[in-house]
Coordinates of C-alpha atoms and ligand atoms in Angstrom, one line a residue:
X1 CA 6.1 90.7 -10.6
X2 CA 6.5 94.0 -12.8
X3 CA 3.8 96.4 -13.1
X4 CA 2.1 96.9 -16.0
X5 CA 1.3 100.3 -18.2
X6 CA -0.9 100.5 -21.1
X7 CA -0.4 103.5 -23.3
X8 CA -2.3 104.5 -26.2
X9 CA -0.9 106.5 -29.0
X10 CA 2.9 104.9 -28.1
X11 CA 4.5 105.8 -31.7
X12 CA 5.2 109.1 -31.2
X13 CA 5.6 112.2 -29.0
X14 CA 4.2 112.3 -25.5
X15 CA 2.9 108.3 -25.5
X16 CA 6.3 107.2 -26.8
X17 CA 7.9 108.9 -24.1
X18 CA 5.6 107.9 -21.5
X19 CA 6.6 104.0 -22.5
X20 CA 10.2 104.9 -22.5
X21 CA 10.1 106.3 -18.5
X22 CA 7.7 104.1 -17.5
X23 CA 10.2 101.1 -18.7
X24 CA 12.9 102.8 -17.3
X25 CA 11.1 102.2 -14.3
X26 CA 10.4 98.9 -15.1
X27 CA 7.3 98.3 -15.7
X28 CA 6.1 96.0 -18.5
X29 CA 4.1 97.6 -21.4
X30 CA 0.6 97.4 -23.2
X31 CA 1.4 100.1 -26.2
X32 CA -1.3 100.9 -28.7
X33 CA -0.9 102.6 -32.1
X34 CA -1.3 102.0 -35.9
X35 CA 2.1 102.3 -37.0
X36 CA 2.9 99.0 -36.7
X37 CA 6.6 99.4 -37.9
X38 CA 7.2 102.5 -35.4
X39 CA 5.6 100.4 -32.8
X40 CA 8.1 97.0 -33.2
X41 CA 11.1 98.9 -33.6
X42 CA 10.1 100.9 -30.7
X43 CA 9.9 98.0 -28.7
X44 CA 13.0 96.3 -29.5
X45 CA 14.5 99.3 -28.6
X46 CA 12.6 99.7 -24.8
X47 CA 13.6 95.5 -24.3
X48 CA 17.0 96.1 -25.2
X49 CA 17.7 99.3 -23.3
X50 CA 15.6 97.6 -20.2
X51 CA 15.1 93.9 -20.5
X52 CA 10.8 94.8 -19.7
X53 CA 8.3 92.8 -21.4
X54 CA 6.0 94.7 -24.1
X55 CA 2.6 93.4 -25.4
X56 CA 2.2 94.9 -29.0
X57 CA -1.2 95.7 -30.0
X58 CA -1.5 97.3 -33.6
X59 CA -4.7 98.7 -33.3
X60 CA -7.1 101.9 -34.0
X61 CA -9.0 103.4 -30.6
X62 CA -11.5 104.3 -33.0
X63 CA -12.6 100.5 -33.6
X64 CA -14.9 100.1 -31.0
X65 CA -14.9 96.0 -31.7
X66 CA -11.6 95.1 -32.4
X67 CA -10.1 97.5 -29.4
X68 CA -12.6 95.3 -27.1
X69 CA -11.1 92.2 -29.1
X70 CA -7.2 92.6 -28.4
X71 CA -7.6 94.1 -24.9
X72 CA -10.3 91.1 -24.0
X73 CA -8.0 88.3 -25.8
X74 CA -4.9 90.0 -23.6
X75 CA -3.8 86.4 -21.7
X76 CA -5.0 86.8 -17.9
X77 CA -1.8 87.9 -16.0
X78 CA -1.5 90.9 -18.6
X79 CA -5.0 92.1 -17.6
X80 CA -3.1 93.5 -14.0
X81 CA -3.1 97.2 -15.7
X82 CA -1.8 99.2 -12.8
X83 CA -1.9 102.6 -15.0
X84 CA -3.9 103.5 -18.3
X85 CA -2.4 106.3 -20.3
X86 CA -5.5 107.1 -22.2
X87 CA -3.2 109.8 -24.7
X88 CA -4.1 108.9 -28.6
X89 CA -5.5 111.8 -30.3
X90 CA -5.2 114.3 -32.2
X91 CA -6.3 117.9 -33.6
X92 CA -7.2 118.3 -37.7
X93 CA -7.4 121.3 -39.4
X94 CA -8.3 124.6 -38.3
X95 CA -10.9 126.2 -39.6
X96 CA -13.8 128.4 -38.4
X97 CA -16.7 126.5 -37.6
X98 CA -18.5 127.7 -40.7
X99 CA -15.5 126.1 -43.2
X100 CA -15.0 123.5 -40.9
X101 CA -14.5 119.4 -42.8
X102 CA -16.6 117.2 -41.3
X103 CA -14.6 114.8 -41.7
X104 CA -12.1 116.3 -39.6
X105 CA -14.5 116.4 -37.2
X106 CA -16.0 112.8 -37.5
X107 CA -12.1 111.9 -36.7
X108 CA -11.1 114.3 -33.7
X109 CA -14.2 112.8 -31.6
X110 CA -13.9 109.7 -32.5
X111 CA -10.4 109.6 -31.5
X112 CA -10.2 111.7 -28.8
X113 CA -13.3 111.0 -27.1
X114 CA -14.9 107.9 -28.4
X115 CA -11.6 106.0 -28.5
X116 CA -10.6 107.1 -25.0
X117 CA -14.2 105.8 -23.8
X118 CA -13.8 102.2 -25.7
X119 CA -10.1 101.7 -24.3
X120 CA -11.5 102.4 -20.5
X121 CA -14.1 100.7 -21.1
X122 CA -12.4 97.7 -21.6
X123 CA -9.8 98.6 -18.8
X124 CA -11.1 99.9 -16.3
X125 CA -13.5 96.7 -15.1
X126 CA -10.3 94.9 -14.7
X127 CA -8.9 97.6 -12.2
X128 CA -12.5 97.9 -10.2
X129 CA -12.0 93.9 -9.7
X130 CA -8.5 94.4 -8.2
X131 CA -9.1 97.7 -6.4
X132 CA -6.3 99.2 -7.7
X133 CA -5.3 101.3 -10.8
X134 CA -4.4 104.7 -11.8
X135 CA -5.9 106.0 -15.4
X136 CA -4.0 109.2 -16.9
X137 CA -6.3 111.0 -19.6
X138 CA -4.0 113.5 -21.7
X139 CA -6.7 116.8 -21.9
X140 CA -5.0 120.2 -23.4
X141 CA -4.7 123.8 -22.5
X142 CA -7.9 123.5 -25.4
X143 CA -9.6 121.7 -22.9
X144 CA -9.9 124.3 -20.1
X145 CA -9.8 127.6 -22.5
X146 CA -11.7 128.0 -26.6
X147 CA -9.7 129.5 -28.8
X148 CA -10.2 131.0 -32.4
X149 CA -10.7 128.2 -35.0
X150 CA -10.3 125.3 -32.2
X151 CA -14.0 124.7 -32.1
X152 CA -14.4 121.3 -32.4
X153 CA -10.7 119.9 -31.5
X154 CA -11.7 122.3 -27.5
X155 CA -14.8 120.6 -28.0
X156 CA -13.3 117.2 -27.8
X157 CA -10.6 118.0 -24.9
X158 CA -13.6 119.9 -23.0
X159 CA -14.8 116.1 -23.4
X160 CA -11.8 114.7 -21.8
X161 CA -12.4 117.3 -19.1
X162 CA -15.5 116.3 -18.0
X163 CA -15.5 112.6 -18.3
X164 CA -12.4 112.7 -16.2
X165 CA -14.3 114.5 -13.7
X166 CA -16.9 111.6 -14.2
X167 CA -14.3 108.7 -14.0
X168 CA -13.3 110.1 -10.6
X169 CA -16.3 109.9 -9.3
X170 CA -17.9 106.4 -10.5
X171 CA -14.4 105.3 -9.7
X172 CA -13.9 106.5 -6.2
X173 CA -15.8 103.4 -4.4
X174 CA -13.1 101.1 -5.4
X175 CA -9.8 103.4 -5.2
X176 CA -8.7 103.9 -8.6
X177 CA -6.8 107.1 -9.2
X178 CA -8.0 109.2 -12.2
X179 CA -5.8 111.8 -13.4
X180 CA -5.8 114.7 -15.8
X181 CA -3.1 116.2 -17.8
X182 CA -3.5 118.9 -19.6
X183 CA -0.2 119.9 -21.8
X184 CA 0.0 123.5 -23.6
X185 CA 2.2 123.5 -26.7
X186 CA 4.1 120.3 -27.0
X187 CA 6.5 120.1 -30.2
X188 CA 5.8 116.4 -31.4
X189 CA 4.2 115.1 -34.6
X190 CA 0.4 117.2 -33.2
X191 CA 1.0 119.7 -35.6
X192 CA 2.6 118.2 -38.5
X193 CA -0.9 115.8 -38.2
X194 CA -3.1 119.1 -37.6
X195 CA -1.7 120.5 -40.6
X196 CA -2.1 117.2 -42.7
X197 CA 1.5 116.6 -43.6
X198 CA 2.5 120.1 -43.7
X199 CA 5.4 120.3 -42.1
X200 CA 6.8 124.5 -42.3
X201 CA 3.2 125.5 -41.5
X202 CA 3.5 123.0 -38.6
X203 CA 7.3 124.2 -37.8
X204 CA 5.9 128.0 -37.4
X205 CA 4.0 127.2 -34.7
X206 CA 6.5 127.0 -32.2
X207 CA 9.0 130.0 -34.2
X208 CA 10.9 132.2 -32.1
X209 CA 9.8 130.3 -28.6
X210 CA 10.6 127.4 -26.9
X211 CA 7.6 124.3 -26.4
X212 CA 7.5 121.7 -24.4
X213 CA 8.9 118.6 -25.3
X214 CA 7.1 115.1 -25.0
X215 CA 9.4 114.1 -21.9
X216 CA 8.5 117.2 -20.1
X217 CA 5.1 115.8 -20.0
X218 CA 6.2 112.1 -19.3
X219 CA 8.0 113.5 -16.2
X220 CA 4.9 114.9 -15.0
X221 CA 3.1 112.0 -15.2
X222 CA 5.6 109.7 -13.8
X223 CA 5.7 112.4 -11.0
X224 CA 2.1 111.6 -10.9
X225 CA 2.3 107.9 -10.7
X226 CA 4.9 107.6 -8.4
X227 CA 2.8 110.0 -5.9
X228 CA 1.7 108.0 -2.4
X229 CA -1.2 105.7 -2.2
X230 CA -3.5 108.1 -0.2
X231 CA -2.4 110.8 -2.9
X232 CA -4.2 111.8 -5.7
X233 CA -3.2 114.5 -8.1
X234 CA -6.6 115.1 -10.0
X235 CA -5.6 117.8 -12.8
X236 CA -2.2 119.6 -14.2
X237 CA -2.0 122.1 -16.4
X238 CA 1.3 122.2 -18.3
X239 CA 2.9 124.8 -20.2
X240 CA 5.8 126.1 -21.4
X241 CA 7.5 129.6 -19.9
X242 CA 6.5 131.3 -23.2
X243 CA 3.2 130.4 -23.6
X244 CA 0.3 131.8 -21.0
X245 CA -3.0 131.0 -22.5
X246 CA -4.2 129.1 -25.3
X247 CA -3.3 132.4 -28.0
X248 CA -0.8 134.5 -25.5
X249 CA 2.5 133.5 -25.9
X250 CA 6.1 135.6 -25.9
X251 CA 7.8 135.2 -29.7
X252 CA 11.6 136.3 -29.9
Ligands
NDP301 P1 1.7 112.8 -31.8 O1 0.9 113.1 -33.1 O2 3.1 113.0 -31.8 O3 1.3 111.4 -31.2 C1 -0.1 110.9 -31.3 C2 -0.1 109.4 -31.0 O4 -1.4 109.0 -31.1 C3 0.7 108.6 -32.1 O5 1.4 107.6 -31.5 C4 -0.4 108.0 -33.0 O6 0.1 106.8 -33.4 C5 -1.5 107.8 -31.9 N1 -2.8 107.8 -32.5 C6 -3.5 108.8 -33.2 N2 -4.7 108.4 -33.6 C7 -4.8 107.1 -33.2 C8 -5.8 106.1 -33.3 N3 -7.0 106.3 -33.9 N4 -5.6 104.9 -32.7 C9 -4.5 104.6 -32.1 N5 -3.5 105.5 -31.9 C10 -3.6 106.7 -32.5 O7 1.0 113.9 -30.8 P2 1.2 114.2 -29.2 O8 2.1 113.2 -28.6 O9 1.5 115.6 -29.1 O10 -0.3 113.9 -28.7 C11 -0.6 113.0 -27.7 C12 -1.8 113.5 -26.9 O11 -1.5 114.8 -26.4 C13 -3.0 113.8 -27.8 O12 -4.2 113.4 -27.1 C14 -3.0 115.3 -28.0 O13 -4.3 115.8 -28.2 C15 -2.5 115.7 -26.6 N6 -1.9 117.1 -26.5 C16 -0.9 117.4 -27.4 C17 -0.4 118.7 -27.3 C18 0.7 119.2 -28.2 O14 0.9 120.4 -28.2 N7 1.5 118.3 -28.8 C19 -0.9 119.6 -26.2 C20 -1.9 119.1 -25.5 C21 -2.4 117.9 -25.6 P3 -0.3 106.1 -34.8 O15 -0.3 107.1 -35.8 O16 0.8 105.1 -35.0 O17 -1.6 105.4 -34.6
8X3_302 C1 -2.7 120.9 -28.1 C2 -2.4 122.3 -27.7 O1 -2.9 124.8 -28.1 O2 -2.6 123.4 -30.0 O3 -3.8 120.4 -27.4 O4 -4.6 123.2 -28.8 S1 -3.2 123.4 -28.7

Protein backbone atom coordinates (compact mmCIF):
# COMPACT_ATOMS: atom_id res chain seq x y z
CA UNK A 1 0.00 0.00 0.00
CA UNK A 2 1.25 3.62 -0.94
CA UNK A 3 2.04 6.06 1.61
CA UNK A 4 0.24 8.94 2.01
CA UNK A 5 1.24 12.90 2.08
CA UNK A 6 -1.04 15.66 2.98
CA UNK A 7 0.05 19.03 1.84
CA UNK A 8 -1.48 22.26 2.54
CA UNK A 9 -1.21 25.17 0.34
CA UNK A 10 -0.68 22.56 -3.00
CA UNK A 11 -1.64 25.30 -5.77
CA UNK A 12 1.38 26.88 -5.98
CA UNK A 13 5.13 27.31 -5.26
CA UNK A 14 6.81 25.29 -2.61
CA UNK A 15 3.38 22.98 -1.63
CA UNK A 16 2.85 22.26 -5.42
CA UNK A 17 6.20 21.09 -5.67
CA UNK A 18 6.34 19.18 -2.59
CA UNK A 19 3.10 17.10 -4.19
CA UNK A 20 4.89 16.78 -7.42
CA UNK A 21 8.26 14.92 -5.65
CA UNK A 22 6.46 13.33 -3.19
CA UNK A 23 4.30 11.59 -6.23
CA UNK A 24 7.24 10.98 -7.94
CA UNK A 25 7.93 8.93 -5.15
CA UNK A 26 4.83 7.46 -5.12
CA UNK A 27 3.09 8.34 -2.57
CA UNK A 28 -0.69 9.07 -2.68
CA UNK A 29 -1.84 12.62 -1.90
CA UNK A 30 -4.15 14.73 0.59
CA UNK A 31 -3.67 18.40 -1.19
CA UNK A 32 -5.34 21.39 0.34
CA UNK A 33 -5.95 24.80 -1.23
CA UNK A 34 -8.76 27.16 -2.36
CA UNK A 35 -8.11 27.31 -5.90
CA UNK A 36 -10.17 24.69 -6.80
CA UNK A 37 -9.36 24.85 -10.64
CA UNK A 38 -5.41 25.02 -9.96
CA UNK A 39 -5.97 22.24 -7.61
CA UNK A 40 -7.92 19.60 -10.33
CA UNK A 41 -5.85 20.33 -13.04
CA UNK A 42 -2.92 19.87 -10.87
CA UNK A 43 -4.01 16.57 -10.10
CA UNK A 44 -4.77 15.32 -13.32
CA UNK A 45 -1.54 16.21 -14.10
CA UNK A 46 0.42 14.29 -10.86
CA UNK A 47 -2.19 10.95 -11.90
CA UNK A 48 -1.10 11.10 -15.30
CA UNK A 49 2.56 11.71 -15.04
CA UNK A 50 2.48 8.94 -11.98
CA UNK A 51 -0.57 6.79 -11.86
CA UNK A 52 -0.81 7.89 -7.57
CA UNK A 53 -4.10 8.39 -6.09
CA UNK A 54 -4.99 12.20 -4.89
CA UNK A 55 -7.79 13.15 -2.43
CA UNK A 56 -8.86 16.72 -3.41
CA UNK A 57 -9.94 18.88 -0.61
CA UNK A 58 -10.99 22.53 -1.61
CA UNK A 59 -10.75 24.06 1.56
CA UNK A 60 -9.55 27.24 3.65
CA UNK A 61 -6.99 26.37 6.87
CA UNK A 62 -8.50 29.26 8.23
CA UNK A 63 -12.04 27.42 8.73
CA UNK A 64 -11.55 26.00 11.87
CA UNK A 65 -14.96 23.71 11.33
CA UNK A 66 -15.01 22.77 7.95
CA UNK A 67 -11.06 21.83 7.95
CA UNK A 68 -12.14 19.44 10.96
CA UNK A 69 -15.16 18.37 8.54
CA UNK A 70 -13.25 17.16 5.32
CA UNK A 71 -10.15 15.84 7.18
CA UNK A 72 -12.67 13.90 9.81
CA UNK A 73 -15.12 12.72 6.75
CA UNK A 74 -11.60 11.46 4.90
CA UNK A 75 -12.80 7.47 4.45
CA UNK A 76 -10.71 5.37 7.06
CA UNK A 77 -7.78 3.94 4.93
CA UNK A 78 -6.92 7.71 3.89
CA UNK A 79 -6.51 8.70 7.50
CA UNK A 80 -2.77 6.63 7.31
CA UNK A 81 -1.03 10.19 6.93
CA UNK A 82 2.58 9.14 7.00
CA UNK A 83 3.84 12.98 6.50
CA UNK A 84 1.92 16.46 7.02
CA UNK A 85 3.26 19.32 5.09
CA UNK A 86 1.82 21.97 7.20
CA UNK A 87 3.01 24.94 4.31
CA UNK A 88 -0.19 27.37 3.58
CA UNK A 89 0.55 30.74 4.38
CA UNK A 90 1.38 33.75 3.48
CA UNK A 91 2.89 37.40 4.24
CA UNK A 92 0.48 40.75 3.48
CA UNK A 93 1.68 43.93 3.23
CA UNK A 94 4.52 45.66 4.70
CA UNK A 95 4.11 48.23 6.67
CA UNK A 96 5.55 49.65 9.97
CA UNK A 97 3.78 48.51 12.74
CA UNK A 98 2.17 51.97 13.31
CA UNK A 99 0.57 51.87 9.41
CA UNK A 100 0.04 48.42 9.66
CA UNK A 101 -3.94 46.93 8.17
CA UNK A 102 -5.34 44.99 10.56
CA UNK A 103 -6.77 43.11 8.40
CA UNK A 104 -3.67 42.01 7.06
CA UNK A 105 -2.91 40.95 10.15
CA UNK A 106 -6.25 39.18 11.17
CA UNK A 107 -5.20 37.01 7.85
CA UNK A 108 -1.37 36.27 8.36
CA UNK A 109 -2.14 34.60 11.88
CA UNK A 110 -4.91 33.12 11.05
CA UNK A 111 -3.34 31.38 8.22
CA UNK A 112 -0.10 30.89 9.28
CA UNK A 113 -0.63 29.94 12.72
CA UNK A 114 -4.20 29.27 13.45
CA UNK A 115 -4.60 27.19 10.23
CA UNK A 116 -1.46 25.25 10.80
CA UNK A 117 -2.83 24.46 14.45
CA UNK A 118 -6.53 23.32 13.12
CA UNK A 119 -4.86 21.05 10.23
CA UNK A 120 -2.55 19.14 13.04
CA UNK A 121 -5.03 19.10 15.11
CA UNK A 122 -6.99 17.11 13.10
CA UNK A 123 -3.91 15.08 11.91
CA UNK A 124 -1.86 14.44 14.19
CA UNK A 125 -4.26 12.10 16.61
CA UNK A 126 -4.41 9.79 13.74
CA UNK A 127 -0.50 9.48 13.61
CA UNK A 128 -0.20 9.16 17.78
CA UNK A 129 -2.75 6.08 17.24
CA UNK A 130 -0.34 4.43 14.61
CA UNK A 131 2.99 5.51 16.16
CA UNK A 132 4.18 6.73 13.19
CA UNK A 133 4.18 10.04 11.13
CA UNK A 134 6.50 12.79 10.15
CA UNK A 135 4.88 16.53 10.26
CA UNK A 136 6.93 19.18 8.16
CA UNK A 137 6.01 22.87 9.28
CA UNK A 138 7.35 25.47 6.58
CA UNK A 139 8.84 28.54 9.19
CA UNK A 140 11.05 31.34 7.30
CA UNK A 141 14.30 32.98 7.64
CA UNK A 142 11.41 35.64 9.33
CA UNK A 143 10.93 33.18 11.78
CA UNK A 144 14.55 32.99 13.30
CA UNK A 145 15.60 36.82 12.55
CA UNK A 146 12.88 40.49 12.68
CA UNK A 147 13.32 42.49 10.11
CA UNK A 148 12.12 46.16 9.25
CA UNK A 149 8.42 46.22 8.41
CA UNK A 150 8.03 42.32 8.95
CA UNK A 151 6.44 42.76 12.38
CA UNK A 152 3.63 40.80 12.36
CA UNK A 153 4.30 38.31 9.28
CA UNK A 154 8.09 37.40 11.90
CA UNK A 155 5.57 37.38 14.40
CA UNK A 156 3.59 34.60 12.91
CA UNK A 157 6.70 32.38 11.60
CA UNK A 158 8.33 33.02 15.24
CA UNK A 159 4.92 31.13 15.94
CA UNK A 160 5.71 28.27 13.75
CA UNK A 161 9.14 28.28 15.51
CA UNK A 162 7.96 27.62 18.73
CA UNK A 163 5.12 25.40 18.32
CA UNK A 164 7.36 23.22 16.32
CA UNK A 165 9.53 23.08 19.23
CA UNK A 166 6.33 22.20 21.19
CA UNK A 167 5.06 19.45 18.71
CA UNK A 168 8.41 17.78 19.15
CA UNK A 169 8.08 17.52 22.45
CA UNK A 170 4.27 16.44 23.22
CA UNK A 171 4.98 14.20 20.16
CA UNK A 172 8.07 12.42 21.23
CA UNK A 173 6.27 9.53 23.44
CA UNK A 174 4.80 8.08 20.46
CA UNK A 175 7.74 8.61 17.65
CA UNK A 176 6.37 11.09 15.33
CA UNK A 177 9.00 13.09 13.61
CA UNK A 178 8.50 16.96 13.66
CA UNK A 179 10.37 18.90 11.32
CA UNK A 180 11.11 22.55 10.56
CA UNK A 181 11.92 24.21 7.46
CA UNK A 182 12.81 27.41 7.26
CA UNK A 183 13.22 28.85 3.48
CA UNK A 184 14.96 32.42 2.81
CA UNK A 185 13.83 34.04 -0.42
CA UNK A 186 11.83 31.61 -2.45
CA UNK A 187 10.53 33.18 -5.99
CA UNK A 188 6.87 31.76 -6.12
CA UNK A 189 3.56 33.57 -6.03
CA UNK A 190 4.76 34.89 -1.79
CA UNK A 191 5.39 38.12 -3.11
CA UNK A 192 3.00 38.74 -5.80
CA UNK A 193 0.34 37.82 -2.65
CA UNK A 194 2.43 40.15 -0.21
CA UNK A 195 2.19 42.86 -2.62
CA UNK A 196 -1.70 42.26 -3.25
CA UNK A 197 -1.47 41.59 -6.97
CA UNK A 198 1.34 43.72 -7.65
CA UNK A 199 3.40 41.98 -9.63
CA UNK A 200 6.80 44.50 -10.75
CA UNK A 201 6.93 45.51 -7.07
CA UNK A 202 6.89 41.80 -6.36
CA UNK A 203 9.39 41.07 -9.45
CA UNK A 204 11.97 43.64 -7.73
CA UNK A 205 12.40 41.72 -4.95
CA UNK A 206 14.54 39.15 -6.24
CA UNK A 207 16.39 41.93 -9.17
CA UNK A 208 19.89 41.38 -9.89
CA UNK A 209 20.14 38.02 -7.63
CA UNK A 210 19.18 34.64 -7.93
CA UNK A 211 16.30 33.01 -5.23
CA UNK A 212 15.43 29.90 -4.47
CA UNK A 213 13.08 28.06 -6.36
CA UNK A 214 10.07 26.02 -4.80
CA UNK A 215 11.92 22.60 -5.81
CA UNK A 216 14.94 23.61 -4.00
CA UNK A 217 12.90 23.53 -0.94
CA UNK A 218 10.84 20.28 -1.97
CA UNK A 219 14.35 18.52 -2.28
CA UNK A 220 15.15 19.39 1.11
CA UNK A 221 12.25 18.13 2.48
CA UNK A 222 12.16 14.92 0.61
CA UNK A 223 15.85 14.70 1.80
CA UNK A 224 14.15 15.05 5.10
CA UNK A 225 11.58 12.44 4.73
CA UNK A 226 13.50 9.92 3.24
CA UNK A 227 16.11 10.24 6.36
CA UNK A 228 16.35 6.82 8.57
CA UNK A 229 13.82 5.82 11.09
CA UNK A 230 16.08 6.63 14.16
CA UNK A 231 16.91 9.98 12.31
CA UNK A 232 15.37 13.08 12.87
CA UNK A 233 16.29 16.34 11.21
CA UNK A 234 14.64 18.96 13.65
CA UNK A 235 15.27 22.46 11.86
CA UNK A 236 16.87 23.71 8.32
CA UNK A 237 17.49 26.87 7.37
CA UNK A 238 17.51 27.46 3.63
CA UNK A 239 18.82 30.10 1.61
CA UNK A 240 19.95 31.14 -1.44
CA UNK A 241 24.01 31.91 -2.17
CA UNK A 242 23.07 35.62 -2.41
CA UNK A 243 21.11 36.19 0.35
CA UNK A 244 22.79 36.00 4.14
CA UNK A 245 20.23 37.33 6.54
CA UNK A 246 16.74 38.39 6.39
CA UNK A 247 17.99 42.23 4.79
CA UNK A 248 21.78 41.23 3.59
CA UNK A 249 21.82 40.04 0.34
CA UNK A 250 24.55 40.54 -2.84
CA UNK A 251 22.55 42.44 -5.91
CA UNK A 252 24.44 42.37 -9.32
P1 LIG B 1 2.67 30.74 -2.70
O1 LIG B 1 1.85 31.98 -2.56
O2 LIG B 1 3.25 30.42 -4.03
O3 LIG B 1 1.81 29.48 -2.22
C1 LIG B 1 0.99 29.54 -1.06
C2 LIG B 1 0.03 28.37 -1.07
O4 LIG B 1 -0.75 28.43 0.13
C3 LIG B 1 -0.93 28.41 -2.24
O5 LIG B 1 -1.07 27.09 -2.74
C4 LIG B 1 -2.24 28.88 -1.63
O6 LIG B 1 -3.30 28.24 -2.35
C5 LIG B 1 -2.12 28.30 -0.21
N1 LIG B 1 -2.92 29.04 0.77
C6 LIG B 1 -2.79 30.32 1.14
N2 LIG B 1 -3.72 30.65 2.05
C7 LIG B 1 -4.45 29.51 2.25
C8 LIG B 1 -5.57 29.20 3.07
N3 LIG B 1 -6.12 30.12 3.87
N4 LIG B 1 -6.09 27.96 3.02
C9 LIG B 1 -5.54 27.01 2.22
N5 LIG B 1 -4.47 27.25 1.43
C10 LIG B 1 -3.95 28.48 1.44
O7 LIG B 1 3.81 30.86 -1.60
P2 LIG B 1 5.03 29.90 -1.17
O8 LIG B 1 4.97 28.61 -1.86
O9 LIG B 1 6.25 30.70 -1.27
O10 LIG B 1 4.67 29.74 0.37
C11 LIG B 1 4.51 28.50 1.01
C12 LIG B 1 4.97 28.64 2.46
O11 LIG B 1 6.35 28.96 2.47
C13 LIG B 1 4.27 29.73 3.25
O12 LIG B 1 4.01 29.26 4.54
C14 LIG B 1 5.30 30.86 3.28
O13 LIG B 1 5.14 31.68 4.40
C15 LIG B 1 6.57 30.03 3.36
N6 LIG B 1 7.79 30.71 2.96
C16 LIG B 1 7.92 31.27 1.71
C17 LIG B 1 9.09 31.91 1.36
C18 LIG B 1 9.27 32.60 0.05
O14 LIG B 1 10.20 33.41 -0.07
N7 LIG B 1 8.46 32.29 -0.96
C19 LIG B 1 10.24 31.93 2.29
C20 LIG B 1 9.98 31.34 3.56
C21 LIG B 1 8.82 30.73 3.86
P3 LIG B 1 -4.75 28.84 -2.61
O15 LIG B 1 -4.57 30.30 -2.89
O16 LIG B 1 -5.24 28.03 -3.78
O17 LIG B 1 -5.51 28.55 -1.36
C1 LIG C 1 9.50 34.58 3.35
C2 LIG C 1 10.90 35.11 3.36
O1 LIG C 1 12.34 37.13 3.82
O2 LIG C 1 10.26 37.51 2.62
O3 LIG C 1 9.19 33.96 4.54
O4 LIG C 1 10.24 37.02 4.96
S1 LIG C 1 10.92 36.76 3.72
Amino acid sequence: MAKIALITGATSGIGAACADTFAAQGYDLILIARRENLLDSQAQQLIGNYGVKIKKLIADVRDKENINYVLETLPAAWKNVNVLVNNAGLSQGLDPIDKGDTEDWDRMIDTNVKGLLYVTRAVAPWMVERKQGHIINIGSIAGKEVYPNGNVYCASKHAVDALSKGMRIDLLPHGIKVTEINPGMVETEFSIVRFKGDENRAKKVYDGLEPLIAQDIADAIWYVVSRPAHVNINDMLIMPTAQATGTIVKRD
